[in-house]
mmCIF file of C-alpha atoms and ligand atoms in Angstrom:
data_model
loop_
_atom_site.group_PDB
_atom_site.id
_atom_site.type_symbol
_atom_site.label_atom_id
_atom_site.label_comp_id
_atom_site.label_asym_id
_atom_site.label_seq_id
_atom_site.Cartn_x
_atom_site.Cartn_y
_atom_site.Cartn_z
ATOM 1 C CA UNK X 89 -140.269 186.418 9.203
ATOM 2 C CA UNK X 90 -142.121 183.061 9.126
ATOM 3 C CA UNK X 91 -142.836 181.272 11.438
ATOM 4 C CA UNK X 92 -142.776 184.224 13.884
ATOM 5 C CA UNK X 93 -145.000 186.154 11.578
ATOM 6 C CA UNK X 94 -148.070 184.595 10.055
ATOM 7 C CA UNK X 95 -149.985 187.146 8.048
ATOM 8 C CA UNK X 96 -153.053 184.946 7.985
ATOM 9 C CA UNK X 97 -153.544 185.459 11.761
ATOM 10 C CA UNK X 98 -155.075 188.821 11.002
ATOM 11 C CA UNK X 99 -157.452 187.313 8.451
ATOM 12 C CA UNK X 100 -158.943 184.546 10.574
ATOM 13 C CA UNK X 101 -162.390 185.910 11.231
ATOM 14 C CA UNK X 102 -164.725 188.585 10.058
ATOM 15 C CA UNK X 103 -164.271 190.451 13.346
ATOM 16 C CA UNK X 104 -160.475 190.458 13.179
ATOM 17 C CA UNK X 105 -160.537 191.488 9.532
ATOM 18 C CA UNK X 106 -162.788 194.412 10.437
ATOM 19 C CA UNK X 107 -160.528 195.438 13.325
ATOM 20 C CA UNK X 108 -157.485 195.737 11.093
ATOM 21 C CA UNK X 109 -159.131 197.012 7.931
ATOM 22 C CA UNK X 110 -157.297 200.057 6.597
ATOM 23 C CA UNK X 111 -160.100 201.732 4.677
ATOM 24 C CA UNK X 112 -163.811 202.205 5.197
ATOM 25 C CA UNK X 113 -166.546 203.239 2.863
ATOM 26 C CA UNK X 114 -169.551 205.166 4.189
ATOM 27 C CA UNK X 115 -172.467 206.905 2.561
ATOM 28 C CA UNK X 116 -170.727 210.211 3.418
ATOM 29 C CA UNK X 117 -168.277 209.420 0.636
ATOM 30 C CA UNK X 118 -170.879 209.311 -2.130
ATOM 31 C CA UNK X 119 -172.081 211.866 -4.665
ATOM 32 C CA UNK X 120 -174.888 210.943 -7.064
ATOM 33 C CA UNK X 121 -175.035 212.435 -10.573
ATOM 34 C CA UNK X 122 -178.588 213.307 -11.677
ATOM 35 C CA UNK X 123 -179.788 213.906 -15.230
ATOM 36 C CA UNK X 124 -182.549 216.485 -15.605
ATOM 37 C CA UNK X 125 -184.867 216.845 -18.611
ATOM 38 C CA UNK X 126 -187.414 219.434 -19.762
ATOM 39 C CA UNK X 127 -191.123 218.655 -19.541
ATOM 40 C CA UNK X 128 -193.402 217.018 -17.011
ATOM 41 C CA UNK X 129 -193.734 213.385 -15.942
ATOM 42 C CA UNK X 130 -190.610 212.578 -17.927
ATOM 43 C CA UNK X 131 -188.651 209.540 -16.770
ATOM 44 C CA UNK X 132 -186.574 208.448 -19.729
ATOM 45 C CA UNK X 133 -184.288 205.450 -19.330
ATOM 46 C CA UNK X 134 -180.731 205.892 -20.582
ATOM 47 C CA UNK X 135 -180.011 202.878 -22.718
ATOM 48 C CA UNK X 136 -176.386 202.206 -21.856
ATOM 49 C CA UNK X 137 -176.912 203.099 -18.175
ATOM 50 C CA UNK X 138 -179.530 200.666 -16.837
ATOM 51 C CA UNK X 139 -181.167 202.071 -13.711
ATOM 52 C CA UNK X 140 -180.402 205.718 -14.633
ATOM 53 C CA UNK X 141 -183.038 208.075 -15.979
ATOM 54 C CA UNK X 142 -183.505 211.594 -17.251
ATOM 55 C CA UNK X 143 -186.052 213.105 -14.879
ATOM 56 C CA UNK X 144 -188.230 216.167 -15.255
ATOM 57 C CA UNK X 145 -188.365 218.627 -12.363
ATOM 58 C CA UNK X 146 -191.801 217.512 -11.152
ATOM 59 C CA UNK X 147 -190.453 213.994 -10.507
ATOM 60 C CA UNK X 148 -187.538 215.164 -8.387
ATOM 61 C CA UNK X 149 -189.442 215.216 -5.104
ATOM 62 C CA UNK X 150 -189.679 211.430 -4.819
ATOM 63 C CA UNK X 151 -186.161 210.845 -6.087
ATOM 64 C CA UNK X 152 -184.608 213.346 -3.678
ATOM 65 C CA UNK X 153 -186.516 211.931 -0.770
ATOM 66 C CA UNK X 154 -185.091 208.461 -1.420
ATOM 67 C CA UNK X 155 -181.600 209.933 -1.885
ATOM 68 C CA UNK X 156 -181.846 211.782 1.431
ATOM 69 C CA UNK X 157 -183.303 208.741 3.225
ATOM 70 C CA UNK X 158 -180.335 206.683 2.070
ATOM 71 C CA UNK X 159 -177.982 209.207 3.671
ATOM 72 C CA UNK X 160 -176.455 210.486 0.436
ATOM 73 C CA UNK X 161 -175.136 214.011 1.038
ATOM 74 C CA UNK X 162 -174.518 215.398 -2.444
ATOM 75 C CA UNK X 163 -175.883 215.385 -5.975
ATOM 76 C CA UNK X 164 -174.195 216.488 -9.194
ATOM 77 C CA UNK X 165 -176.644 218.092 -11.585
ATOM 78 C CA UNK X 166 -176.551 217.681 -15.374
ATOM 79 C CA UNK X 167 -179.190 218.928 -17.784
ATOM 80 C CA UNK X 168 -180.311 217.831 -21.231
ATOM 81 C CA UNK X 169 -180.859 220.951 -23.281
ATOM 82 C CA UNK X 170 -183.250 221.240 -26.236
ATOM 83 C CA UNK X 171 -181.453 221.466 -29.579
ATOM 84 C CA UNK X 172 -183.279 224.721 -30.329
ATOM 85 C CA UNK X 173 -181.567 226.354 -27.340
ATOM 86 C CA UNK X 174 -178.032 225.384 -28.333
ATOM 87 C CA UNK X 175 -175.656 227.910 -29.875
ATOM 88 C CA UNK X 176 -171.950 228.736 -29.976
ATOM 89 C CA UNK X 177 -172.063 231.303 -27.166
ATOM 90 C CA UNK X 178 -173.548 229.495 -24.193
ATOM 91 C CA UNK X 179 -176.564 231.831 -24.147
ATOM 92 C CA UNK X 180 -178.809 229.281 -22.471
ATOM 93 C CA UNK X 181 -176.082 228.295 -20.004
ATOM 94 C CA UNK X 182 -176.362 231.668 -18.260
ATOM 95 C CA UNK X 183 -180.140 232.012 -18.491
ATOM 96 C CA UNK X 184 -181.473 232.563 -14.944
ATOM 97 C CA UNK X 185 -184.629 230.700 -16.034
ATOM 98 C CA UNK X 186 -182.693 227.887 -17.718
ATOM 99 C CA UNK X 187 -183.271 224.247 -16.820
ATOM 100 C CA UNK X 188 -180.137 224.006 -14.661
ATOM 101 C CA UNK X 189 -180.985 227.140 -12.707
ATOM 102 C CA UNK X 190 -184.549 225.887 -12.175
ATOM 103 C CA UNK X 191 -183.250 222.466 -11.145
ATOM 104 C CA UNK X 192 -180.917 223.982 -8.543
ATOM 105 C CA UNK X 193 -183.764 225.979 -6.992
ATOM 106 C CA UNK X 194 -185.998 222.908 -7.034
ATOM 107 C CA UNK X 195 -183.496 220.621 -5.341
ATOM 108 C CA UNK X 196 -182.652 223.216 -2.685
ATOM 109 C CA UNK X 197 -186.340 223.786 -1.977
ATOM 110 C CA UNK X 198 -187.109 220.068 -1.600
ATOM 111 C CA UNK X 199 -183.962 218.979 0.229
ATOM 112 C CA UNK X 200 -182.016 222.018 1.466
ATOM 113 C CA UNK X 201 -179.679 219.703 3.393
ATOM 114 C CA UNK X 202 -178.395 218.009 0.245
ATOM 115 C CA UNK X 203 -175.271 219.583 -1.204
ATOM 116 C CA UNK X 204 -175.920 220.684 -4.774
ATOM 117 C CA UNK X 205 -172.976 220.586 -7.149
ATOM 118 C CA UNK X 206 -173.454 221.771 -10.694
ATOM 119 C CA UNK X 207 -171.654 220.913 -13.902
ATOM 120 C CA UNK X 208 -170.037 223.983 -15.426
ATOM 121 C CA UNK X 209 -169.183 223.319 -19.074
ATOM 122 C CA UNK X 210 -170.701 224.361 -22.368
ATOM 123 C CA UNK X 211 -171.073 220.992 -24.103
ATOM 124 C CA UNK X 212 -174.772 220.367 -23.352
ATOM 125 C CA UNK X 213 -175.452 223.927 -24.586
ATOM 126 C CA UNK X 214 -173.139 223.904 -27.587
ATOM 127 C CA UNK X 215 -174.348 223.508 -31.153
ATOM 128 C CA UNK X 216 -170.928 221.895 -31.755
ATOM 129 C CA UNK X 217 -171.071 219.604 -28.729
ATOM 130 C CA UNK X 218 -167.818 221.087 -27.426
ATOM 131 C CA UNK X 219 -166.996 222.392 -23.959
ATOM 132 C CA UNK X 220 -166.051 225.784 -25.309
ATOM 133 C CA UNK X 221 -166.728 228.430 -27.909
ATOM 134 C CA UNK X 222 -165.633 227.284 -31.354
ATOM 135 C CA UNK X 223 -163.897 229.407 -33.970
ATOM 136 C CA UNK X 224 -162.300 228.003 -37.128
ATOM 137 C CA UNK X 225 -162.622 224.491 -35.684
ATOM 138 C CA UNK X 226 -160.625 225.570 -32.614
ATOM 139 C CA UNK X 227 -161.889 225.700 -29.041
ATOM 140 C CA UNK X 228 -161.198 229.199 -27.706
ATOM 141 C CA UNK X 229 -159.850 229.318 -24.175
ATOM 142 C CA UNK X 230 -160.226 232.805 -22.763
ATOM 143 C CA UNK X 231 -163.621 233.703 -24.200
ATOM 144 C CA UNK X 232 -164.932 230.331 -23.006
ATOM 145 C CA UNK X 233 -163.631 231.034 -19.506
ATOM 146 C CA UNK X 234 -165.562 234.322 -19.501
ATOM 147 C CA UNK X 235 -168.838 232.527 -20.219
ATOM 148 C CA UNK X 236 -168.058 229.787 -17.697
ATOM 149 C CA UNK X 237 -167.576 232.396 -14.966
ATOM 150 C CA UNK X 238 -171.015 233.881 -15.732
ATOM 151 C CA UNK X 239 -172.504 230.403 -15.845
ATOM 152 C CA UNK X 240 -171.011 229.578 -12.439
ATOM 153 C CA UNK X 241 -172.364 232.828 -11.007
ATOM 154 C CA UNK X 242 -175.853 232.049 -12.316
ATOM 155 C CA UNK X 243 -175.663 228.675 -10.558
ATOM 156 C CA UNK X 244 -174.587 230.358 -7.326
ATOM 157 C CA UNK X 245 -177.440 232.838 -7.613
ATOM 158 C CA UNK X 246 -179.854 229.923 -8.014
ATOM 159 C CA UNK X 247 -178.472 228.363 -4.820
ATOM 160 C CA UNK X 248 -175.724 225.933 -5.846
ATOM 161 C CA UNK X 249 -173.417 224.978 -2.978
ATOM 162 C CA UNK X 250 -170.536 224.025 -5.252
ATOM 163 C CA UNK X 251 -169.884 224.671 -8.899
ATOM 164 C CA UNK X 252 -167.941 221.968 -10.720
ATOM 165 C CA UNK X 253 -166.116 223.123 -13.848
ATOM 166 C CA UNK X 254 -165.607 220.055 -16.061
ATOM 167 C CA UNK X 255 -164.331 221.799 -19.184
ATOM 168 C CA UNK X 256 -160.509 221.756 -18.732
ATOM 169 C CA UNK X 257 -159.949 225.302 -20.044
ATOM 170 C CA UNK X 258 -156.887 227.021 -18.578
ATOM 171 C CA UNK X 259 -157.505 229.590 -15.867
ATOM 172 C CA UNK X 260 -161.183 228.894 -15.370
ATOM 173 C CA UNK X 261 -160.977 228.198 -11.649
ATOM 174 C CA UNK X 262 -159.375 231.575 -10.927
ATOM 175 C CA UNK X 263 -161.838 233.404 -13.182
ATOM 176 C CA UNK X 264 -164.806 231.641 -11.550
ATOM 177 C CA UNK X 265 -163.475 232.278 -8.020
ATOM 178 C CA UNK X 266 -163.064 235.972 -8.834
ATOM 179 C CA UNK X 267 -166.532 236.259 -10.342
ATOM 180 C CA UNK X 268 -168.149 234.522 -7.352
ATOM 181 C CA UNK X 269 -166.237 236.605 -4.806
ATOM 182 C CA UNK X 270 -167.022 239.899 -6.523
ATOM 183 C CA UNK X 271 -170.715 239.045 -6.366
ATOM 184 C CA UNK X 272 -170.448 238.179 -2.677
ATOM 185 C CA UNK X 273 -170.574 234.394 -3.098
ATOM 186 C CA UNK X 274 -167.462 233.789 -1.049
ATOM 187 C CA UNK X 275 -169.003 230.655 0.470
ATOM 188 C CA UNK X 276 -169.852 228.965 -2.812
ATOM 189 C CA UNK X 277 -167.301 226.209 -3.307
ATOM 190 C CA UNK X 278 -165.478 224.999 -6.384
ATOM 191 C CA UNK X 279 -165.030 221.312 -7.067
ATOM 192 C CA UNK X 280 -162.739 221.328 -10.040
ATOM 193 C CA UNK X 281 -162.414 218.510 -12.537
ATOM 194 C CA UNK X 282 -158.651 218.957 -12.301
ATOM 195 C CA UNK X 283 -157.310 215.884 -14.033
ATOM 196 C CA UNK X 284 -159.903 215.016 -16.623
ATOM 197 C CA UNK X 285 -158.751 212.716 -19.376
ATOM 198 C CA UNK X 286 -159.931 212.537 -22.986
ATOM 199 C CA UNK X 287 -161.619 209.196 -22.409
ATOM 200 C CA UNK X 288 -163.856 206.965 -24.458
ATOM 201 C CA UNK X 289 -165.560 205.960 -21.218
ATOM 202 C CA UNK X 290 -167.825 209.036 -21.411
ATOM 203 C CA UNK X 291 -169.856 207.506 -24.257
ATOM 204 C CA UNK X 292 -173.061 206.620 -22.373
ATOM 205 C CA UNK X 293 -173.106 210.037 -20.660
ATOM 206 C CA UNK X 294 -172.947 211.820 -24.003
ATOM 207 C CA UNK X 295 -175.849 209.683 -25.160
ATOM 208 C CA UNK X 296 -177.762 210.678 -22.016
ATOM 209 C CA UNK X 297 -177.303 214.395 -22.676
ATOM 210 C CA UNK X 298 -177.045 214.261 -26.461
ATOM 211 C CA UNK X 299 -173.751 216.112 -26.075
ATOM 212 C CA UNK X 300 -171.248 214.312 -28.310
ATOM 213 C CA UNK X 301 -168.799 216.534 -30.161
ATOM 214 C CA UNK X 302 -170.164 217.367 -33.619
ATOM 215 C CA UNK X 303 -166.652 217.432 -35.100
ATOM 216 C CA UNK X 304 -163.282 216.192 -33.924
ATOM 217 C CA UNK X 305 -162.709 215.138 -30.333
ATOM 218 C CA UNK X 306 -161.849 216.732 -26.988
ATOM 219 C CA UNK X 307 -158.122 216.064 -27.024
ATOM 220 C CA UNK X 308 -157.118 219.706 -27.328
ATOM 221 C CA UNK X 309 -158.506 220.377 -23.868
ATOM 222 C CA UNK X 310 -158.973 217.082 -21.997
ATOM 223 C CA UNK X 311 -155.796 215.253 -20.992
ATOM 224 C CA UNK X 312 -153.847 212.591 -22.842
ATOM 225 C CA UNK X 313 -154.343 209.191 -21.112
ATOM 226 C CA UNK X 314 -150.587 208.612 -21.515
ATOM 227 C CA UNK X 315 -149.741 211.374 -19.050
ATOM 228 C CA UNK X 316 -149.177 211.206 -15.343
ATOM 229 C CA UNK X 317 -147.056 214.213 -14.298
ATOM 230 C CA UNK X 318 -149.397 216.519 -16.176
ATOM 231 C CA UNK X 319 -152.225 215.474 -13.851
ATOM 232 C CA UNK X 320 -150.302 216.824 -10.907
ATOM 233 C CA UNK X 321 -149.498 220.065 -12.726
ATOM 234 C CA UNK X 322 -153.167 220.570 -13.611
ATOM 235 C CA UNK X 323 -154.279 219.830 -10.059
ATOM 236 C CA UNK X 324 -151.723 222.059 -8.331
ATOM 237 C CA UNK X 325 -152.673 224.952 -10.642
ATOM 238 C CA UNK X 326 -156.364 224.480 -9.857
ATOM 239 C CA UNK X 327 -155.650 224.548 -6.119
ATOM 240 C CA UNK X 328 -153.602 227.751 -6.506
ATOM 241 C CA UNK X 329 -156.484 229.237 -8.436
ATOM 242 C CA UNK X 330 -158.939 228.434 -5.650
ATOM 243 C CA UNK X 331 -160.320 224.907 -6.054
ATOM 244 C CA UNK X 332 -161.698 223.557 -2.768
ATOM 245 C CA UNK X 333 -162.047 219.951 -3.944
ATOM 246 C CA UNK X 334 -160.174 218.415 -6.858
ATOM 247 C CA UNK X 335 -161.511 215.625 -9.008
ATOM 248 C CA UNK X 336 -159.899 212.914 -11.097
ATOM 249 C CA UNK X 337 -161.835 211.402 -13.958
ATOM 250 C CA UNK X 338 -162.422 208.672 -15.123
ATOM 251 C CA UNK X 339 -162.011 206.545 -12.013
ATOM 252 C CA UNK X 340 -160.848 202.953 -12.054
ATOM 253 C CA UNK X 341 -158.423 203.188 -14.954
ATOM 254 C CA UNK X 342 -156.792 206.190 -13.257
ATOM 255 C CA UNK X 343 -156.234 204.982 -9.688
ATOM 256 C CA UNK X 344 -152.515 205.679 -10.070
ATOM 257 C CA UNK X 345 -153.340 209.332 -10.685
ATOM 258 C CA UNK X 346 -155.540 209.479 -7.588
ATOM 259 C CA UNK X 347 -152.660 208.095 -5.524
ATOM 260 C CA UNK X 348 -150.115 210.508 -7.053
ATOM 261 C CA UNK X 349 -152.335 213.432 -6.272
ATOM 262 C CA UNK X 350 -153.160 212.162 -2.770
ATOM 263 C CA UNK X 351 -149.456 212.218 -1.992
ATOM 264 C CA UNK X 352 -149.023 215.765 -3.191
ATOM 265 C CA UNK X 353 -152.049 217.808 -2.132
ATOM 266 C CA UNK X 354 -153.904 218.479 1.086
ATOM 267 C CA UNK X 355 -157.375 219.290 -0.235
ATOM 268 C CA UNK X 356 -160.132 216.658 -0.496
ATOM 269 C CA UNK X 357 -159.977 214.494 -3.600
ATOM 270 C CA UNK X 358 -162.965 213.209 -5.532
ATOM 271 C CA UNK X 359 -162.946 210.321 -7.996
ATOM 272 C CA UNK X 360 -165.553 210.200 -10.766
ATOM 273 C CA UNK X 361 -166.580 206.686 -11.726
ATOM 274 C CA UNK X 362 -167.905 207.585 -15.152
ATOM 275 C CA UNK X 363 -170.762 206.352 -17.281
ATOM 276 C CA UNK X 364 -168.706 203.811 -19.255
ATOM 277 C CA UNK X 365 -167.453 202.183 -16.076
ATOM 278 C CA UNK X 366 -171.021 201.887 -14.834
ATOM 279 C CA UNK X 367 -172.112 200.438 -18.192
ATOM 280 C CA UNK X 368 -169.377 197.793 -18.150
ATOM 281 C CA UNK X 369 -170.384 196.383 -14.783
ATOM 282 C CA UNK X 370 -174.101 196.490 -15.600
ATOM 283 C CA UNK X 371 -173.509 194.633 -18.854
ATOM 284 C CA UNK X 372 -171.288 191.963 -17.330
ATOM 285 C CA UNK X 373 -173.745 191.443 -14.476
ATOM 286 C CA UNK X 374 -176.669 191.213 -16.890
ATOM 287 C CA UNK X 375 -174.867 188.408 -18.702
ATOM 288 C CA UNK X 376 -174.253 186.677 -15.396
ATOM 289 C CA UNK X 377 -170.501 187.017 -15.829
ATOM 290 C CA UNK X 378 -169.836 189.084 -12.702
ATOM 291 C CA UNK X 379 -171.557 189.412 -9.351
ATOM 292 C CA UNK X 380 -172.838 192.971 -9.487
ATOM 293 C CA UNK X 381 -172.933 193.987 -5.847
ATOM 294 C CA UNK X 382 -169.653 192.544 -4.660
ATOM 295 C CA UNK X 383 -167.741 193.871 -7.662
ATOM 296 C CA UNK X 384 -169.342 197.290 -7.157
ATOM 297 C CA UNK X 385 -168.307 197.408 -3.481
ATOM 298 C CA UNK X 386 -164.796 196.230 -4.305
ATOM 299 C CA UNK X 387 -164.495 199.073 -6.794
ATOM 300 C CA UNK X 388 -165.686 201.632 -4.225
ATOM 301 C CA UNK X 389 -163.079 200.426 -1.773
ATOM 302 C CA UNK X 390 -160.428 200.663 -4.494
ATOM 303 C CA UNK X 391 -161.182 204.380 -4.839
ATOM 304 C CA UNK X 392 -160.798 204.861 -1.096
ATOM 305 C CA UNK X 393 -157.584 202.860 -0.972
ATOM 306 C CA UNK X 394 -156.152 204.883 -3.850
ATOM 307 C CA UNK X 395 -156.768 208.002 -1.766
ATOM 308 C CA UNK X 396 -160.114 209.422 -2.854
ATOM 309 C CA UNK X 397 -162.196 211.057 -0.133
ATOM 310 C CA UNK X 398 -165.296 211.365 -2.286
ATOM 311 C CA UNK X 399 -166.709 209.211 -5.052
ATOM 312 C CA UNK X 400 -169.076 210.447 -7.721
ATOM 313 C CA UNK X 401 -170.860 207.354 -8.956
ATOM 314 C CA UNK X 402 -174.084 206.336 -10.660
ATOM 315 C CA UNK X 403 -174.079 203.426 -8.188
ATOM 316 C CA UNK X 404 -174.462 205.793 -5.204
ATOM 317 C CA UNK X 405 -177.982 204.666 -4.289
ATOM 318 C CA UNK X 406 -177.173 200.976 -4.691
ATOM 319 C CA UNK X 407 -174.037 201.370 -2.586
ATOM 320 C CA UNK X 408 -175.876 203.308 0.130
ATOM 321 C CA UNK X 409 -178.541 200.609 0.203
ATOM 322 C CA UNK X 410 -175.946 197.894 0.749
ATOM 323 C CA UNK X 411 -174.211 199.931 3.444
ATOM 324 C CA UNK X 412 -177.459 200.489 5.339
HETATM 325 C C1 LIG V 184 -169.200 217.628 -19.488
HETATM 326 C C2 LIG V 184 -169.040 216.336 -18.780
HETATM 327 C C3 LIG V 184 -168.807 215.055 -19.318
HETATM 328 C C4 LIG V 184 -168.855 214.162 -18.252
HETATM 329 C C5 LIG V 184 -169.076 214.906 -17.097
HETATM 330 N N1 LIG V 184 -169.179 216.259 -17.447
HETATM 331 C C6 LIG V 184 -168.652 214.610 -20.725
HETATM 332 C C7 LIG V 184 -167.467 215.013 -21.483
HETATM 333 O O1 LIG V 184 -166.559 215.687 -20.988
HETATM 334 O O2 LIG V 184 -167.450 214.696 -22.669
HETATM 335 C C8 LIG V 184 -168.724 212.668 -18.353
HETATM 336 C C9 LIG V 184 -169.358 211.880 -17.244
HETATM 337 C C10 LIG V 184 -169.561 210.438 -17.474
HETATM 338 O O3 LIG V 184 -169.184 209.845 -18.509
HETATM 339 O O4 LIG V 184 -170.159 209.813 -16.583
HETATM 340 N N2 LIG V 184 -168.049 218.297 -19.832
#
């Protein structure tokens, strides 16, 4: 009690503050999402994500070198698929010569030390823009899970270190784990998007991949933002089914969920700071309303404090630069 205790004693100087700081951010915490496009010499800016581009495979060399030099340890791969290759079966998603499979091989050949995590979901491949196979305007669960398991295996065959199912179908982690194990890929990890909410913050990402749902929305598979206990149920099931890392998404608006899960599971937790969150800070900074770098670092620390071990963020390079 005051005056015996004066909390400000521990805040007097930079050095003291550092000594007693409870959380640290390092570049080991960061994962950078990368958007890949068909073609050569393609570097297309994504309008609502200033500083992010869709890159063709031939431009990856330079990008990966800068990522590795900054000390970033992992990338999440996403591909933009030509409309002509989209259907309702995920045919292109399992093509061993598809853009994702080529991208995985390319990244592993340029920077074998970087951990490659791949998005496993049908939306970029779907003529309906949904994460699953559609029948009578419904998203089918079990037949989608079958395709996802083949898709995950094709990523493993191409050299992915982790597959990251982002679709929210029931039972997909178990089905993927089984498929990988049967093919001998017992060391390929699964980072599951365990608590993924039906969020409007994915807008800029869907623009980047041209993957918006053609009808309806994703609320029959992604979670209701009103729910908290359900996030724990989803996450515990994914761990039982074989998830090595669990992810919560979006990030900042769901810090309570990260904390809930941190208190109930022992596996590493990832937070995904999504495209809309990135867009908001970029826009405010552009207007001069917020200081970009300090707000960005404060947000990173908030993820750590909430209990995230890993952070997937489009800011990864900027953060690593500031940390260096
Ligand atoms: C694909 C997927 C999405 C995101 C990551 N994987 C879009 C969606 O579910 O609609 C969103 C990422 C972001 O907004 O940054 N299923």
